[in-house]
Structures are given as C-alpha cells and as structure tokens.
mmCIF file of C-alpha atoms in Angstrom:
data_model
loop_
_atom_site.group_PDB
_atom_site.id
_atom_site.type_symbol
_atom_site.label_atom_id
_atom_site.label_comp_id
_atom_site.label_asym_id
_atom_site.label_seq_id
_atom_site.Cartn_x
_atom_site.Cartn_y
_atom_site.Cartn_z
ATOM 1 C CA GLU A 1 3.176 14.571 11.444
ATOM 2 C CA ASP A 2 4.723 11.728 9.233
ATOM 3 C CA LYS A 3 2.901 13.127 4.661
ATOM 4 C CA VAL A 4 3.208 12.790 1.920
ATOM 5 C CA VAL A 5 1.823 14.501 -1.090
ATOM 6 C CA GLN A 6 1.663 13.541 -4.658
ATOM 7 C CA SER A 7 1.379 15.724 -7.272
ATOM 8 C CA PRO A 8 -0.640 15.922 -9.684
ATOM 9 C CA LEU A 9 -3.237 14.427 -8.134
ATOM 10 C CA SER A 10 -4.953 13.751 -11.540
ATOM 11 C CA LEU A 11 -2.826 13.384 -15.459
ATOM 12 C CA VAL A 12 -4.393 12.887 -18.574
ATOM 13 C CA VAL A 13 -1.763 12.801 -21.372
ATOM 14 C CA HIS A 14 -2.158 11.070 -24.859
ATOM 15 C CA GLU A 15 -0.792 7.611 -25.738
ATOM 16 C CA GLY A 16 3.227 8.566 -26.175
ATOM 17 C CA ASP A 17 3.639 10.406 -24.307
ATOM 18 C CA THR A 18 6.362 11.031 -21.506
ATOM 19 C CA VAL A 19 4.654 12.002 -17.918
ATOM 20 C CA THR A 20 6.849 12.930 -14.821
ATOM 21 C CA LEU A 21 5.126 12.660 -11.183
ATOM 22 C CA ASN A 22 5.847 14.118 -8.454
ATOM 23 C CA CYS A 23 6.067 13.510 -5.250
ATOM 24 C CA SER A 24 7.501 15.049 -2.055
ATOM 25 C CA TYR A 25 7.132 13.801 1.853
ATOM 26 C CA GLU A 26 8.315 14.012 5.096
ATOM 27 C CA VAL A 27 8.832 11.942 6.829
ATOM 28 C CA THR A 28 10.607 10.298 10.199
ATOM 29 C CA ASN A 29 12.928 7.957 11.113
ATOM 30 C CA PHE A 30 12.554 7.843 7.075
ATOM 31 C CA ARG A 31 14.578 4.535 5.265
ATOM 32 C CA SER A 32 13.326 4.201 1.333
ATOM 33 C CA LEU A 33 11.137 5.211 -1.049
ATOM 34 C CA LEU A 34 9.149 2.809 -2.734
ATOM 35 C CA TRP A 35 6.739 3.277 -5.980
ATOM 36 C CA TYR A 36 4.029 1.768 -6.260
ATOM 37 C CA LYS A 37 1.577 1.349 -9.128
ATOM 38 C CA GLN A 38 -2.056 0.437 -8.265
ATOM 39 C CA GLU A 39 -5.068 -0.399 -11.065
ATOM 40 C CA LYS A 40 -8.046 -2.008 -10.141
ATOM 41 C CA LYS A 41 -6.597 -5.290 -7.679
ATOM 42 C CA ALA A 42 -3.475 -4.256 -5.045
ATOM 43 C CA PRO A 43 -0.253 -2.229 -5.442
ATOM 44 C CA THR A 44 2.086 -3.640 -7.208
ATOM 45 C CA PHE A 45 5.582 -2.601 -6.616
ATOM 46 C CA LEU A 46 7.728 -0.440 -8.640
ATOM 47 C CA PHE A 47 10.303 0.684 -7.460
ATOM 48 C CA MET A 48 12.620 1.045 -4.466
ATOM 49 C CA LEU A 49 14.866 3.418 -3.956
ATOM 50 C CA THR A 50 17.234 4.448 -0.741
ATOM 51 C CA SER A 51 20.254 6.445 -2.190
ATOM 52 C CA SER A 52 20.040 10.412 -3.506
ATOM 53 C CA GLY A 53 20.271 10.544 -7.046
ATOM 54 C CA ILE A 54 20.343 6.940 -8.534
ATOM 55 C CA GLU A 55 18.983 6.350 -11.344
ATOM 56 C CA LYS A 56 16.025 3.008 -11.030
ATOM 57 C CA LYS A 57 14.752 1.771 -14.732
ATOM 58 C CA SER A 58 12.796 -0.414 -16.218
ATOM 59 C CA GLY A 59 12.055 -0.146 -19.306
ATOM 60 C CA ARG A 60 10.184 2.448 -20.112
ATOM 61 C CA LEU A 61 9.546 3.487 -16.614
ATOM 62 C CA SER A 62 13.102 5.482 -13.976
ATOM 63 C CA SER A 63 13.132 6.938 -10.902
ATOM 64 C CA ILE A 64 15.203 9.027 -8.805
ATOM 65 C CA LEU A 65 15.094 9.755 -4.695
ATOM 66 C CA ASP A 66 16.172 13.266 -4.196
ATOM 67 C CA LYS A 67 17.532 12.965 -0.386
ATOM 68 C CA LYS A 68 17.961 16.776 0.087
ATOM 69 C CA GLU A 69 15.769 17.556 -0.955
ATOM 70 C CA LEU A 70 12.631 15.337 -0.611
ATOM 71 C CA SER A 71 11.039 13.914 -3.200
ATOM 72 C CA SER A 72 11.081 11.752 -6.111
ATOM 73 C CA ILE A 73 10.413 11.185 -9.913
ATOM 74 C CA LEU A 74 8.547 8.920 -11.813
ATOM 75 C CA ASN A 75 9.030 8.968 -14.760
ATOM 76 C CA ILE A 76 6.948 7.408 -17.946
ATOM 77 C CA THR A 77 8.299 8.054 -21.414
ATOM 78 C CA ALA A 78 6.607 6.419 -25.293
ATOM 79 C CA THR A 79 2.597 6.208 -22.621
ATOM 80 C CA GLN A 80 0.732 3.046 -23.373
ATOM 81 C CA THR A 81 -3.363 2.090 -22.314
ATOM 82 C CA GLY A 82 -1.950 -0.082 -20.393
ATOM 83 C CA ASP A 83 -0.117 2.700 -17.871
ATOM 84 C CA SER A 84 -2.892 3.304 -17.181
ATOM 85 C CA ALA A 85 -3.932 3.356 -12.965
ATOM 86 C CA ILE A 86 -2.804 5.171 -9.708
ATOM 87 C CA TYR A 87 1.179 5.937 -8.825
ATOM 88 C CA LEU A 88 0.911 5.682 -5.015
ATOM 89 C CA CYS A 89 5.327 7.360 -3.498
ATOM 90 C CA VAL A 90 5.244 5.229 -0.169
ATOM 91 C CA PRO A 91 8.326 6.528 1.770
ATOM 92 C CA ILE A 92 10.130 4.032 4.404
ATOM 93 C CA GLN A 93 9.427 5.433 7.930
ATOM 94 C CA GLY A 94 11.295 3.916 11.129
ATOM 95 C CA ALA A 95 11.142 -0.117 11.392
ATOM 96 C CA GLN A 96 8.817 -0.908 7.913
ATOM 97 C CA LYS A 97 5.822 1.550 8.236
ATOM 98 C CA LEU A 98 4.533 2.515 4.501
ATOM 99 C CA VAL A 99 3.595 6.161 4.696
ATOM 100 C CA PHE A 100 0.322 6.734 2.320
ATOM 101 C CA GLY A 101 -0.352 9.212 -0.146
ATOM 102 C CA GLN A 102 -3.041 9.771 -2.241
ATOM 103 C CA GLY A 103 -1.110 9.188 -4.563
ATOM 104 C CA THR A 104 -0.718 10.226 -9.107
ATOM 105 C CA ARG A 105 -4.775 8.647 -11.362
ATOM 106 C CA LEU A 106 -2.716 8.724 -14.938
ATOM 107 C CA THR A 107 -5.374 8.003 -17.084
ATOM 108 C CA ILE A 108 -3.622 7.244 -20.609
ATOM 109 C CA ASN A 109 -5.961 8.199 -23.643
ATOM 110 C CA PRO A 110 -5.349 6.318 -27.414
ATOM 111 C CA ASP B 1 5.896 -18.483 -6.832
ATOM 112 C CA ALA B 2 2.861 -17.959 -4.732
ATOM 113 C CA GLY B 3 1.916 -13.981 -3.464
ATOM 114 C CA VAL B 4 -0.374 -13.360 -0.096
ATOM 115 C CA ILE B 5 -3.614 -15.128 -0.073
ATOM 116 C CA GLN B 6 -6.426 -13.276 1.107
ATOM 117 C CA SER B 7 -10.405 -14.449 1.815
ATOM 118 C CA PRO B 8 -12.623 -13.837 0.296
ATOM 119 C CA ARG B 9 -12.394 -12.174 -2.081
ATOM 120 C CA HIS B 10 -15.133 -9.938 -1.027
ATOM 121 C CA GLU B 11 -17.478 -9.522 1.459
ATOM 122 C CA VAL B 12 -21.196 -8.082 2.204
ATOM 123 C CA THR B 13 -22.779 -8.626 5.292
ATOM 124 C CA GLU B 14 -25.437 -6.970 8.070
ATOM 125 C CA MET B 15 -24.502 -4.206 10.355
ATOM 126 C CA GLY B 16 -23.624 -5.768 13.239
ATOM 127 C CA GLN B 17 -22.757 -8.449 12.646
ATOM 128 C CA GLU B 18 -18.658 -9.714 12.799
ATOM 129 C CA VAL B 19 -16.560 -10.206 10.009
ATOM 130 C CA THR B 20 -13.665 -11.739 9.624
ATOM 131 C CA LEU B 21 -11.011 -11.695 7.286
ATOM 132 C CA ARG B 22 -7.820 -13.623 6.603
ATOM 133 C CA CYS B 23 -4.739 -13.479 5.423
ATOM 134 C CA LYS B 24 -2.061 -15.748 4.327
ATOM 135 C CA PRO B 25 2.141 -14.442 3.313
ATOM 136 C CA ILE B 26 4.363 -15.439 1.323
ATOM 137 C CA SER B 27 6.631 -18.149 2.419
ATOM 138 C CA GLY B 28 9.149 -16.509 4.386
ATOM 139 C CA HIS B 29 8.519 -13.227 4.683
ATOM 140 C CA ASN B 30 7.843 -12.487 8.173
ATOM 141 C CA SER B 31 6.763 -8.940 8.442
ATOM 142 C CA LEU B 32 2.966 -8.778 7.916
ATOM 143 C CA PHE B 33 0.646 -5.346 7.820
ATOM 144 C CA TRP B 34 -2.801 -5.150 7.180
ATOM 145 C CA TYR B 35 -4.433 -2.277 5.676
ATOM 146 C CA ARG B 36 -7.569 -0.491 4.735
ATOM 147 C CA GLN B 37 -8.877 0.908 1.151
ATOM 148 C CA THR B 38 -11.261 3.582 0.923
ATOM 149 C CA MET B 39 -11.918 6.712 -1.885
ATOM 150 C CA MET B 40 -11.849 9.644 0.957
ATOM 151 C CA ARG B 41 -8.857 7.637 2.799
ATOM 152 C CA GLY B 42 -6.538 6.168 0.387
ATOM 153 C CA LEU B 43 -4.826 3.800 2.364
ATOM 154 C CA GLU B 44 -4.379 3.665 5.799
ATOM 155 C CA LEU B 45 -2.072 0.795 7.695
ATOM 156 C CA LEU B 46 -4.452 -0.230 10.719
ATOM 157 C CA ILE B 47 -1.316 -2.702 11.606
ATOM 158 C CA TYR B 48 1.615 -4.414 11.302
ATOM 159 C CA PHE B 49 3.385 -7.884 12.540
ATOM 160 C CA ASN B 50 7.180 -8.633 12.431
ATOM 161 C CA ASN B 51 7.870 -12.868 13.853
ATOM 162 C CA ASN B 52 4.366 -12.838 14.715
ATOM 163 C CA VAL B 53 3.824 -9.829 17.120
ATOM 164 C CA PRO B 54 1.930 -6.393 16.864
ATOM 165 C CA ILE B 55 4.667 -3.956 16.516
ATOM 166 C CA ASP B 56 2.483 -0.777 16.087
ATOM 167 C CA ASP B 57 -1.296 -1.056 15.810
ATOM 168 C CA SER B 58 -1.928 2.311 16.324
ATOM 169 C CA GLY B 59 -3.969 3.165 12.474
ATOM 170 C CA MET B 60 -6.987 0.363 14.616
ATOM 171 C CA PRO B 61 -9.609 2.308 14.543
ATOM 172 C CA GLU B 62 -11.223 1.494 17.071
ATOM 173 C CA ASP B 63 -11.371 -1.314 19.412
ATOM 174 C CA ARG B 64 -14.362 -3.200 16.821
ATOM 175 C CA PHE B 65 -10.803 -3.734 15.403
ATOM 176 C CA SER B 66 -8.241 -6.591 16.332
ATOM 177 C CA ALA B 67 -5.940 -8.583 14.929
ATOM 178 C CA LYS B 68 -3.970 -11.635 15.861
ATOM 179 C CA MET B 69 -1.042 -13.893 14.142
ATOM 180 C CA PRO B 70 -1.117 -16.550 15.755
ATOM 181 C CA ASN B 71 1.391 -17.842 12.900
ATOM 182 C CA ALA B 72 4.158 -16.785 10.880
ATOM 183 C CA SER B 73 1.996 -17.942 7.788
ATOM 184 C CA PHE B 74 -1.542 -17.334 8.931
ATOM 185 C CA SER B 75 -3.784 -13.943 10.103
ATOM 186 C CA THR B 76 -6.926 -12.938 10.571
ATOM 187 C CA LEU B 77 -8.817 -9.134 10.715
ATOM 188 C CA LYS B 78 -11.615 -9.219 13.180
ATOM 189 C CA ILE B 79 -14.534 -6.732 12.318
ATOM 190 C CA GLN B 80 -16.811 -6.859 15.712
ATOM 191 C CA PRO B 81 -19.697 -5.597 15.771
ATOM 192 C CA SER B 82 -19.211 -3.945 12.172
ATOM 193 C CA GLU B 83 -20.802 -1.079 11.095
ATOM 194 C CA PRO B 84 -20.990 0.617 7.246
ATOM 195 C CA ARG B 85 -18.505 2.598 7.810
ATOM 196 C CA ASP B 86 -16.256 -0.260 8.155
ATOM 197 C CA SER B 87 -16.856 -0.651 4.454
ATOM 198 C CA ALA B 88 -13.204 -0.337 3.056
ATOM 199 C CA VAL B 89 -11.173 -2.733 0.241
ATOM 200 C CA TYR B 90 -8.567 -4.156 3.167
ATOM 201 C CA PHE B 91 -4.880 -5.400 1.974
ATOM 202 C CA CYS B 92 -2.421 -7.420 3.508
ATOM 203 C CA ALA B 93 0.932 -6.912 2.342
ATOM 204 C CA SER B 94 3.971 -8.898 3.269
ATOM 205 C CA SER B 95 7.368 -8.612 3.303
ATOM 206 C CA ALA B 96 11.164 -9.923 4.416
ATOM 207 C CA GLU B 97 13.044 -8.001 6.798
ATOM 208 C CA GLY B 98 16.775 -8.129 6.071
ATOM 209 C CA PRO B 99 20.257 -6.408 6.103
ATOM 210 C CA GLN B 100 18.834 -4.611 3.661
ATOM 211 C CA ASN B 101 15.320 -2.986 2.654
ATOM 212 C CA ARG B 102 13.031 -4.915 1.384
ATOM 213 C CA PRO B 103 9.605 -4.030 -0.904
ATOM 214 C CA GLN B 104 6.282 -4.805 0.432
ATOM 215 C CA HIS B 105 3.979 -7.596 -1.206
ATOM 216 C CA PHE B 106 0.646 -7.121 -1.579
ATOM 217 C CA GLY B 107 -2.100 -9.638 -1.837
ATOM 218 C CA ASP B 108 -5.078 -8.638 -3.902
ATOM 219 C CA GLY B 109 -7.579 -7.171 -1.226
ATOM 220 C CA THR B 110 -10.838 -8.515 0.571
ATOM 221 C CA ARG B 111 -14.134 -5.463 -0.462
ATOM 222 C CA LEU B 112 -16.494 -5.308 2.058
ATOM 223 C CA SER B 113 -19.028 -4.241 2.372
ATOM 224 C CA ILE B 114 -21.455 -3.849 5.866
ATOM 225 C CA LEU B 115 -24.898 -3.286 4.931
#
C-alpha cells in the first residue's frame, strides 16, 4: 500500500529559527514528489522534485529529494509567522495520482 | 489568471438531501481531481479525470457519490443521499498533463456540513 510518513507531525518554534521537515514515502511507480503549503484554504504548490540530489530553492525555502532513501526534506530558514501552516509532502504515483500523508503542522511564534 | 473555481464555498444541508459540488478547472488543464479533507483522514483522492474521462474512481467511498465531467471546463461531484459523515472540505484540483510532470493546482474548496 502506498504511504507517506511526515515528521514531526507538529512543530512549534520561534520566529527566526530554522526548521527541517522530513518526509519518507513508499509509492509504487513513483514519478516525482511535491511539497504543498496549506493554510486556511487550499494547498498551494511549493516545489516539484523529480531528480535525486538536486536542491530546489525559493527564497527562504529549499527542498531536496533522495530517491535512494525514499525521502525528502523541506528547509525553512529565518522563519516568520506567515510560515505557520500545514506542510504536505506528496509523492506522485503513476499517472498523476497524488498520495497524501498527514502533513506537518508548523507553528511559528513571534 | 483564474485559478480552479469551486462552488459553492459553503454548503449546509440536512441529511438525505442531494448535494452537488461544482468545479471549473484552469483553462488548458486536461486532468481534474476531486479530493476530500477531514481532520481524521487528511486529504483523500476521490476520483480523477483525464481528458474528461474518469481514470481512477477507487477513492469514491460508496455508491452515494458520483462525479461527472461533461466537458473540459466543468465537473460535478454529487452526493445522494447525503449523510452527516460526508461533512468535510471537498477540493477540486487540475493539472496540465504533458511530457514533463505538472503540479496540481487546487481550488479553495467547498466546506460541506450535513446536519
């Protein structure tokens, strides 16, 4: 059965801290992996990772995929209160089928 | 650019009633997905369409749920009869299929409450 495990499930840090969110997956016919940020409404797209070992960056956020270890991490440096959200690691299985885990709930305190 | 548009934004109805959720995907996207999100189960894929054809409906919980995509710009998810356990946020997402992987873009969701 396809599954995604994210850790930690919940994380509370102070503004300015750096956080690392972890994701491990077991997915048949793996294609690529997505990271989404979900605040109050719909998940918003952050990164798509297809190749192993290549870091993708967007401002204070970065992410990398390790296909050998079936894992990915999402780093956020100099966190801000606006980074508070649920972060979803979502591998794509087969023909665009997304496999969702429970996500990591990140809370940034001022 | 307009994103994925869902309607209604909120729906409150009594159990036993028919509920119809609507979705307009991003223009040019040829894959459409319906998801359900609850606190207990997180996000679950219900069904997805490619070029208006249902490809995988294994996530549809039971026969009370049905989905259609009569054309490339419109899809519906219908629940008949509705039950309180159907209360959830229902998301529609779309993506453009091509030689490269394309991320799915989500609508704002429909928050459904069945009393």
